[in-house]
Every structure is written in structure tokens, then in C-alpha cells.
Short mmCIF file of C-alpha atoms and ligand atoms in Angstrom, two decimals:
data_model
loop_
_atom_site.label_atom_id
_atom_site.label_comp_id
_atom_site.label_asym_id
_atom_site.label_seq_id
_atom_site.Cartn_x
_atom_site.Cartn_y
_atom_site.Cartn_z
CA UNK E 1 3.33 16.69 -27.15
CA UNK E 2 5.92 16.40 -24.40
CA UNK E 3 5.66 13.58 -21.90
CA UNK E 4 7.61 12.89 -18.72
CA UNK E 5 7.70 13.18 -14.96
CA UNK E 6 8.93 16.76 -14.54
CA UNK E 7 6.57 18.27 -11.97
CA UNK E 8 8.22 21.71 -11.95
CA UNK E 9 7.90 21.94 -15.72
CA UNK E 10 4.25 20.84 -15.57
CA UNK E 11 3.55 23.54 -12.96
CA UNK E 12 5.16 26.19 -15.20
CA UNK E 13 3.01 25.07 -18.13
CA UNK E 14 -0.11 25.51 -15.95
CA UNK E 15 1.07 28.93 -14.79
CA UNK E 16 1.53 29.92 -18.45
CA UNK E 17 -2.08 29.00 -19.24
CA UNK E 18 -1.26 25.63 -20.84
CA UNK E 19 -2.86 22.19 -20.69
CA UNK E 20 -1.31 19.44 -18.56
CA UNK E 21 -2.65 15.90 -18.29
CA UNK E 22 -1.83 14.42 -14.89
CA UNK E 23 -2.51 11.23 -12.91
CA UNK E 24 -4.89 11.01 -9.96
CA UNK E 25 -5.85 7.93 -7.97
CA UNK E 26 -9.11 7.68 -9.96
CA UNK E 27 -8.35 8.48 -13.63
CA UNK E 28 -6.06 10.90 -15.50
CA UNK E 29 -7.21 14.52 -15.58
CA UNK E 30 -6.84 17.14 -18.33
CA UNK E 31 -5.80 20.16 -16.28
CA UNK E 32 -5.63 23.93 -16.59
CA UNK E 33 -5.41 26.90 -14.21
CA UNK E 34 -8.87 26.98 -12.56
CA UNK E 35 -8.62 30.75 -12.00
CA UNK E 36 -8.16 31.53 -15.71
CA UNK E 37 -11.07 31.61 -18.18
CA UNK E 38 -8.67 31.48 -21.14
CA UNK E 39 -6.80 28.42 -19.81
CA UNK E 40 -10.02 26.60 -18.93
CA UNK E 41 -11.45 27.32 -22.40
CA UNK E 42 -8.64 25.19 -23.87
CA UNK E 43 -9.95 22.17 -21.94
CA UNK E 44 -13.38 22.44 -23.53
CA UNK E 45 -11.83 22.86 -26.98
CA UNK E 46 -9.49 19.86 -26.58
CA UNK E 47 -12.19 17.57 -25.18
CA UNK E 48 -14.98 18.61 -27.49
CA UNK E 49 -17.10 19.11 -24.39
CA UNK E 50 -20.19 21.35 -24.21
CA UNK E 51 -19.41 24.52 -22.25
CA UNK E 52 -22.28 24.03 -19.80
CA UNK E 53 -20.63 20.89 -18.35
CA UNK E 54 -18.79 22.19 -15.28
CA UNK E 55 -15.32 20.97 -14.31
CA UNK E 56 -13.93 19.67 -11.03
CA UNK E 57 -11.34 21.93 -9.40
CA UNK E 58 -8.46 19.99 -7.83
CA UNK E 59 -6.77 21.41 -4.74
CA UNK E 60 -3.88 20.39 -2.49
CA UNK E 61 -5.39 22.21 0.47
CA UNK E 62 -8.66 20.95 1.99
CA UNK E 63 -9.32 24.32 3.70
CA UNK E 64 -11.08 25.46 0.45
CA UNK E 65 -10.20 29.12 1.10
CA UNK E 66 -11.57 31.26 -1.71
CA UNK E 67 -12.83 28.26 -3.70
CA UNK E 68 -16.14 27.73 -1.90
CA UNK E 69 -18.42 29.83 0.31
CA UNK E 70 -21.12 29.08 2.89
CA UNK E 71 -19.48 25.70 3.53
CA UNK E 72 -21.82 23.61 5.73
CA UNK E 73 -20.45 21.78 8.75
CA UNK E 74 -21.32 18.43 7.17
CA UNK E 75 -19.00 19.26 4.25
CA UNK E 76 -16.16 20.05 6.65
CA UNK E 77 -16.71 16.73 8.36
CA UNK E 78 -16.73 14.84 5.08
CA UNK E 79 -13.60 16.65 3.89
CA UNK E 80 -11.74 15.71 7.06
CA UNK E 81 -12.74 12.06 6.73
CA UNK E 82 -12.43 11.52 2.98
CA UNK E 83 -9.72 13.86 1.63
CA UNK E 84 -7.33 13.31 0.10
CA UNK E 85 -9.43 10.75 -1.76
CA UNK E 86 -11.84 9.87 -4.58
CA UNK E 87 -14.61 12.25 -3.49
CA UNK E 88 -15.82 15.44 -5.18
CA UNK E 89 -18.00 17.83 -3.20
CA UNK E 90 -20.34 20.30 -4.88
CA UNK E 91 -20.42 23.54 -2.89
CA UNK E 92 -21.36 27.18 -3.49
CA UNK E 93 -18.55 28.67 -5.55
CA UNK E 94 -15.97 31.07 -4.17
CA UNK E 95 -14.34 34.07 -5.92
CA UNK E 96 -11.20 32.21 -7.06
CA UNK E 97 -13.08 29.90 -9.46
CA UNK E 98 -13.16 31.09 -13.07
CA UNK E 99 -16.62 31.37 -14.64
CA UNK E 100 -15.54 29.01 -17.41
CA UNK E 101 -14.90 26.18 -14.94
CA UNK E 102 -18.39 26.26 -13.44
CA UNK E 103 -20.38 26.17 -16.67
CA UNK E 104 -22.48 29.09 -15.41
CA UNK E 105 -23.49 27.29 -12.21
CA UNK E 106 -23.35 29.05 -8.84
CA UNK E 107 -21.69 25.92 -7.47
CA UNK E 108 -18.30 24.29 -7.95
CA UNK E 109 -17.00 20.72 -7.73
CA UNK E 110 -13.94 20.47 -5.48
CA UNK E 111 -11.63 17.57 -4.76
CA UNK E 112 -8.29 16.88 -3.05
CA UNK E 113 -6.84 13.90 -4.95
CA UNK E 114 -4.93 11.11 -3.22
CA UNK E 115 -2.00 10.76 -5.58
CA UNK E 116 1.58 11.86 -4.80
CA UNK E 117 2.18 13.23 -8.32
CA UNK E 118 -1.11 15.15 -8.37
CA UNK E 119 -0.47 16.66 -4.94
CA UNK E 120 3.13 17.57 -5.85
CA UNK E 121 1.85 19.26 -9.02
CA UNK E 122 -0.86 21.19 -7.13
CA UNK E 123 1.67 22.33 -4.51
CA UNK E 124 4.24 23.38 -7.13
CA UNK E 125 1.57 25.27 -9.09
CA UNK E 126 0.10 26.83 -5.95
CA UNK E 127 -3.48 27.21 -7.21
CA UNK E 128 -6.48 25.13 -8.18
CA UNK E 129 -6.41 22.96 -11.29
CA UNK E 130 -9.66 22.50 -13.21
CA UNK E 131 -9.68 19.04 -14.78
CA UNK E 132 -12.19 16.70 -16.35
CA UNK E 133 -11.16 13.15 -17.12
CA UNK E 134 -8.56 13.25 -19.93
CA UNK E 135 -10.69 11.60 -22.61
CA UNK E 136 -12.67 12.97 -25.51
CA UNK E 137 -16.30 13.75 -24.68
CA UNK E 138 -18.35 10.58 -24.17
CA UNK E 139 -15.39 8.18 -24.37
CA UNK E 140 -13.93 5.90 -21.71
CA UNK E 141 -11.78 7.66 -19.07
CA UNK E 142 -8.02 7.04 -19.22
CA UNK E 143 -6.29 5.12 -16.43
CA UNK E 144 -2.76 5.13 -17.91
CA UNK E 145 -0.56 7.76 -19.57
CA UNK E 146 -0.67 5.71 -22.80
CA UNK E 147 -4.46 6.00 -22.85
CA UNK E 148 -4.14 9.79 -22.62
CA UNK E 149 -1.46 9.99 -25.32
CA UNK E 150 -3.70 7.94 -27.61
CA UNK E 151 -6.59 10.40 -27.22
CA UNK E 152 -4.91 13.78 -27.32
CA UNK E 153 -1.55 13.77 -29.07
CA UNK E 154 -0.74 17.38 -29.84
CA UNK E 155 -3.64 19.10 -28.07
CA UNK E 156 -1.68 18.74 -24.81
CA UNK E 157 1.24 20.88 -23.71
CA UNK E 158 2.54 18.27 -21.27
CA UNK E 159 1.62 14.75 -20.18
CA UNK E 160 2.74 14.00 -16.66
CA UNK E 161 3.24 10.24 -16.48
CA UNK E 162 2.42 8.72 -13.11
CA UNK E 163 1.75 5.10 -14.04
CA UNK E 164 -1.59 3.32 -13.79
CA UNK E 165 -4.39 4.72 -11.59
CA UNK E 166 -5.06 2.66 -8.45
CA UNK E 167 -8.83 3.26 -8.15
CA UNK E 168 -9.70 3.20 -11.85
CA UNK E 169 -13.18 4.82 -11.80
CA UNK E 170 -13.93 8.52 -11.32
CA UNK E 171 -14.56 10.15 -7.96
CA UNK E 172 -17.89 9.91 -6.17
CA UNK E 173 -19.74 13.23 -6.48
CA UNK E 174 -21.82 14.44 -3.53
CA UNK E 175 -23.79 17.68 -3.74
CA UNK E 176 -23.60 19.52 -0.41
CA UNK E 177 -25.02 22.78 -1.74
CA UNK E 178 -28.60 21.56 -1.24
CA UNK E 179 -30.69 21.01 1.86
CA UNK E 180 -29.83 17.31 1.85
CA UNK E 181 -26.53 15.67 0.77
CA UNK E 182 -27.20 14.15 -2.65
CA UNK E 183 -25.27 11.47 -4.54
CA UNK E 184 -24.80 12.77 -8.10
CA UNK E 185 -22.37 10.10 -9.31
CA UNK E 186 -21.28 6.87 -7.63
CA UNK E 187 -17.51 6.49 -7.83
CA UNK E 188 -14.29 5.50 -6.17
CA UNK E 189 -15.46 6.21 -2.62
CA UNK E 190 -18.22 3.79 -1.61
CA UNK E 191 -21.65 5.18 -0.71
CA UNK E 192 -21.53 3.24 2.58
CA UNK E 193 -18.35 5.06 3.64
CA UNK E 194 -19.94 8.45 2.94
CA UNK E 195 -23.27 7.61 4.57
CA UNK E 196 -21.43 6.58 7.75
CA UNK E 197 -20.25 10.20 7.95
CA UNK E 198 -23.18 12.27 6.61
CA UNK E 199 -26.18 9.94 6.94
CA UNK E 200 -28.34 8.62 4.07
CA UNK E 201 -27.64 10.23 0.68
CA UNK E 202 -30.54 11.51 -1.40
CA UNK E 203 -30.94 10.54 -5.07
CA UNK E 204 -30.72 13.34 -7.64
CA UNK E 205 -33.92 14.75 -9.08
CA UNK E 206 -34.29 12.79 -12.34
CA UNK E 207 -36.34 15.57 -13.92
CA UNK E 208 -33.55 18.10 -13.49
CA UNK E 209 -30.20 16.29 -13.45
CA UNK E 210 -27.67 18.47 -11.64
CA UNK E 211 -24.57 16.79 -13.07
CA UNK E 212 -24.88 17.47 -16.80
CA UNK E 213 -22.03 15.06 -17.53
CA UNK E 214 -23.97 12.09 -16.26
CA UNK E 215 -25.67 11.41 -19.58
CA UNK E 216 -27.22 8.03 -20.30
CA UNK E 217 -24.57 7.25 -22.90
CA UNK E 218 -21.16 8.00 -21.47
CA UNK E 219 -18.01 6.06 -20.79
CA UNK E 220 -18.68 4.19 -24.01
CA UNK E 221 -16.23 2.09 -26.04
CA UNK E 222 -16.82 1.67 -29.79
CA UNK E 223 -18.14 -1.89 -29.49
CA UNK E 224 -21.74 -2.35 -28.40
CA UNK E 225 -22.01 -3.12 -24.67
CA UNK E 226 -24.77 -5.29 -23.19
CA UNK E 227 -24.77 -5.20 -19.38
CA UNK E 228 -26.64 -8.07 -17.71
CA UNK E 229 -26.80 -9.94 -14.42
CA UNK E 230 -24.19 -12.66 -14.05
CA UNK E 231 -26.92 -15.29 -14.23
CA UNK E 232 -27.99 -14.01 -17.67
CA UNK E 233 -24.57 -13.95 -19.35
CA UNK E 234 -24.78 -17.37 -21.03
CA UNK E 235 -28.28 -16.72 -22.41
CA UNK E 236 -27.16 -13.32 -23.74
CA UNK E 237 -24.18 -14.90 -25.49
CA UNK E 238 -26.51 -17.47 -27.06
CA UNK E 239 -28.93 -14.75 -28.17
CA UNK E 240 -26.07 -12.96 -29.98
CA UNK E 241 -24.77 -16.03 -31.83
CA UNK E 242 -23.14 -15.09 -35.12
CA UNK E 243 -21.61 -11.90 -33.76
CA UNK E 244 -18.05 -11.56 -32.44
CA UNK E 245 -18.66 -11.53 -28.68
CA UNK E 246 -16.37 -10.88 -25.72
CA UNK E 247 -17.54 -11.55 -22.17
CA UNK E 248 -16.35 -9.26 -19.37
CA UNK E 249 -16.87 -10.95 -16.00
CA UNK E 250 -15.04 -11.89 -12.79
CA UNK E 251 -12.41 -14.60 -13.35
CA UNK E 252 -14.21 -17.01 -11.02
CA UNK E 253 -17.36 -16.88 -13.16
CA UNK E 254 -15.59 -18.34 -16.19
CA UNK E 255 -14.80 -21.50 -14.23
CA UNK E 256 -18.56 -22.04 -13.98
CA UNK E 257 -18.94 -21.64 -17.77
CA UNK E 258 -16.92 -24.50 -19.31
CA UNK E 259 -19.11 -24.29 -22.43
CA UNK E 260 -18.46 -20.57 -23.02
CA UNK E 261 -17.97 -20.01 -26.74
CA UNK E 262 -17.28 -16.25 -26.60
CA UNK E 263 -13.91 -14.67 -26.00
CA UNK E 264 -13.29 -14.46 -22.24
CA UNK E 265 -12.05 -11.26 -20.65
CA UNK E 266 -11.61 -12.08 -16.96
CA UNK E 267 -11.61 -9.25 -14.42
CA UNK E 268 -10.40 -9.55 -10.80
CA UNK E 269 -13.00 -11.14 -8.52
CA UNK E 270 -12.97 -8.35 -5.92
CA UNK E 271 -14.89 -5.11 -6.54
CA UNK E 272 -11.86 -2.84 -6.11
CA UNK E 273 -9.95 -4.91 -8.68
CA UNK E 274 -12.90 -4.78 -11.06
CA UNK E 275 -13.05 -0.98 -10.77
CA UNK E 276 -9.30 -0.70 -11.30
CA UNK E 277 -9.30 -2.84 -14.48
CA UNK E 278 -12.66 -1.90 -16.02
CA UNK E 279 -11.64 0.96 -18.34
CA UNK E 280 -8.43 -0.74 -19.54
CA UNK E 281 -10.50 -3.81 -20.33
CA UNK E 282 -12.97 -1.79 -22.44
CA UNK E 283 -10.09 -0.07 -24.23
CA UNK E 284 -8.24 -3.36 -24.84
CA UNK E 285 -11.32 -4.95 -26.34
CA UNK E 286 -11.82 -1.95 -28.64
CA UNK E 287 -8.16 -1.89 -29.66
CA UNK E 288 -8.38 -5.47 -30.93
CA UNK E 289 -10.92 -4.33 -33.47
CA UNK E 290 -12.47 -7.80 -33.75
CA UNK E 291 -15.20 -7.53 -31.13
CA UNK E 292 -18.73 -6.46 -32.13
CA UNK E 293 -20.37 -6.81 -28.76
CA UNK E 294 -19.16 -6.88 -25.15
CA UNK E 295 -21.44 -8.82 -22.80
CA UNK E 296 -20.60 -7.47 -19.33
CA UNK E 297 -21.69 -9.01 -16.03
CA UNK E 298 -23.10 -6.46 -13.58
CA UNK E 299 -21.50 -6.71 -10.12
CA UNK E 300 -23.47 -6.63 -6.86
CA UNK E 301 -24.58 -3.04 -6.07
CA UNK E 302 -22.51 -2.70 -2.90
CA UNK E 303 -19.26 -0.83 -2.25
CA UNK E 304 -17.42 -0.06 -5.50
CA UNK E 305 -19.89 -2.33 -7.31
CA UNK E 306 -22.26 0.64 -7.50
CA UNK E 307 -19.74 2.65 -9.56
CA UNK E 308 -18.77 -0.30 -11.77
CA UNK E 309 -22.45 -1.09 -12.43
CA UNK E 310 -23.20 2.58 -13.16
CA UNK E 311 -20.39 2.81 -15.74
CA UNK E 312 -21.37 -0.46 -17.40
CA UNK E 313 -25.00 0.69 -17.67
CA UNK E 314 -23.90 3.99 -19.19
CA UNK E 315 -21.52 2.22 -21.59
CA UNK E 316 -24.55 0.14 -22.60
CA UNK E 317 -26.83 3.19 -22.88
CA UNK E 318 -28.31 4.48 -26.15
CA UNK E 319 -25.70 6.13 -28.39
CA UNK E 320 -26.12 9.64 -29.74
O1 LIG W 1 -12.19 11.28 -10.53
C1 LIG W 1 -12.62 12.28 -11.08
O2 LIG W 1 -13.60 12.92 -10.67
C2 LIG W 1 -11.88 12.75 -12.34
C3 LIG W 1 -10.46 13.14 -11.92
C4 LIG W 1 -9.66 13.74 -13.04
O3 LIG W 1 -10.51 13.99 -10.80
N1 LIG W 1 -12.55 13.85 -12.95
C5 LIG W 1 -13.73 13.70 -13.61
O4 LIG W 1 -14.18 14.85 -14.21
O5 LIG W 1 -14.32 12.64 -13.70
P1 LIG W 1 -15.31 14.89 -15.31
O6 LIG W 1 -15.37 16.30 -15.76
O7 LIG W 1 -15.05 13.87 -16.35
O8 LIG W 1 -16.62 14.58 -14.52
C6 LIG W 1 -17.06 15.51 -13.56
C7 LIG W 1 -18.54 15.50 -13.40
C8 LIG W 1 -19.28 15.95 -14.65
O9 LIG W 1 -20.38 15.09 -14.82
C9 LIG W 1 -19.76 17.35 -14.26
O10 LIG W 1 -20.95 17.69 -14.92
C10 LIG W 1 -19.94 17.21 -12.76
O11 LIG W 1 -18.86 16.42 -12.37
N2 LIG W 1 -19.83 18.50 -12.08
C11 LIG W 1 -18.75 19.30 -11.99
N3 LIG W 1 -19.05 20.44 -11.35
C12 LIG W 1 -20.35 20.36 -11.02
C13 LIG W 1 -21.27 21.25 -10.37
N4 LIG W 1 -20.91 22.44 -9.92
N5 LIG W 1 -22.55 20.82 -10.22
C14 LIG W 1 -22.93 19.62 -10.67
N6 LIG W 1 -22.10 18.76 -11.31
C15 LIG W 1 -20.85 19.13 -11.49
MG1 LIG W 2 -15.35 12.39 -17.63
#
């Protein structure tokens, strides 16, 4: 695998139907030409992802020409306010989207990322880039180029290195193809910010989940994860005595736990910092190989806390 910062080269690889991993403000993406079924098929093969899990198409141009149809006014408003940024909108698909990218759905996920390298790549390539997070199916999303290199090695044609991702959790997904805007996945753009623009967001229909990737067990490290309220961390550590425990919590919390016997993994105290560091922390703890269980403190469910809490709950979910 080649790795570097050559945007023109990366764009040529995409044009030739190859796979390019690239940075966004949320996490690294595993990209291919969104208009080509053959190129998109390589993503599913490399990730080990079921073919009915649709991909997000990344664009430099928020006009969405050819990529979506019947775009409601509320989507235009949201695009103007939130793009470029960590928001994916689900809309009725346009003719430019390959069938492979949509997993057979009549809708498509679209996003204009807020990262200079991603935008430069999209401009140089000139089309849409279909990209899931650049991790193997079910694993923790990568927030550095080293994370990506560790997962994919030779399956990639080029790894575009753009440093560490500033947001650190995936984009918020809002479905605007239904009668009422629906939050499918909390993420890097806070619910409150979106609701100020489109009004209250509906919850997805639990009986028929519309984002097939939002499985109960997802974003999971190898170690067992137990996600609990901050107030329950000490009791959970005590209940797991005898196991090799690491505690993932805001730095300030550890000052209130002078008797903590488990390994401490302090995260920043602010929610944006927590989101930024979360996936590296899970990967670091796994890489040490001497942690059986990660006891993680759930943040308050406001702002980016909703995304951090969602990922911790999924990391703690039942394994396949
Ligand atoms: O921040 C992000 O969103 C990152 C970066 C690379 O942009 N991408 C990302 O992609 O997280 P991925 O594939 O790991 O997660 C996308 C989620 C999946 O759960 C997928 O099922 C859902 O979006 N999705 C994509 N298109 C959809 C559609 N048409 N309808 C419903 N869900 C869709
Ligand atoms: Mg993913």
C-alpha cells in the first residue's frame, strides 16, 4: 500500500476505479468512485461489509445536482446551515449514484465534509466519492492514518494522510426522505444544532431500522466494554474484581476517585474532546493487550454527549 499526501495521485486512483482512504473531520473514509458499481464493490470486499448496507456519498458541491432528486426545502436549508460539516442527509437518490452504493435503497446518504484534504480530493476527482468509515465491519472507526494502515494494509491502493480527525465520531445522519426529519444516527453535529434549523427530529422506527449499519454491536474493540453512569463506575470496578480493568472517564472524575484500583484512562472533560479522543482510547486499550474489560462512564446526553453515549452503548452491546 502506498501512503502520502499526494492529492492529484489519489484522484487518479479514484478515476481508475481504485480504493483511496482519506481523512474527513469525523473519521477516515474508505473511498471509491460513487458512480461506478465495480469500484464500489471493492469497498464491500475490503471491509467485509454486507452488500445491503448503503454507503455515504461525499461531495464537494452542496448543490447535489444529479445525486439526489425531489429535494425538500428543509434539506436545502439544512445543507446551507450545516455543510461543509459532520452531517449526512438521506434523500431520494439521483441518477449519478451507482446501485452498489445504495444497497438497493431508493435513497442515498450525502455529505459535504469539512476537511481541506477531503475537499481538495473531491475537487480534483470531480465526482462523488462513496465511503464508509475505513475500518473492518463492526470494528472501531479510524481517526488517524496509522489506524487505517493497521486495518487494511494491502487492500488499499492509496492512503491519503491528513493527520488526526478533529471531530472523532462519525457524522450525524438525518433522514429527509420521509414525511418528518428523522435522526438515524447521532454524531458529530449536535441534535440541538439541527433541531434549531428543522424543528424536533423524529426517532427511527425501531421495528424497521432504516440505517442497517446501526446494529446493536458496532464500534466494538476486542476487550469487553461495560458502559455505566459516572456514579456507578466505582461499584462496577468492584463487581469485576479479579479481572484486568481499565476505566475510561473524564480526567476530572479520577480526582474524585483516590481509591481507584483499575487502570485509569482519562479523557478530556469537555464533550467535544471526549468525542475526539474516544476511538483512539479504545484502540490504545486494545493494543496493550492486557485489558479484559473497559468500564466506560456515559457522558450527559446533550450536545456531542449523545454521540459518545451512543457509541459506548454499541461498543458494550451483545457481540455476534
Ligand atoms: O462521518 C461519517 O459519516 C463517516 C465519514 C467517512 O464520512 N462515514 C461513515 O460511514 O460513518 P459508514 O458507512 O461507516 O456509516 C454510514 C451509515 C451506515 O449505518 C449506513 O447504513 C447508513 O449510514 N446509510 C447510508 N446510506 C443510507 C441510506 N440511504 N438510508 C439509510 N441509511 C443509510
Ligand atoms: Mg462505519
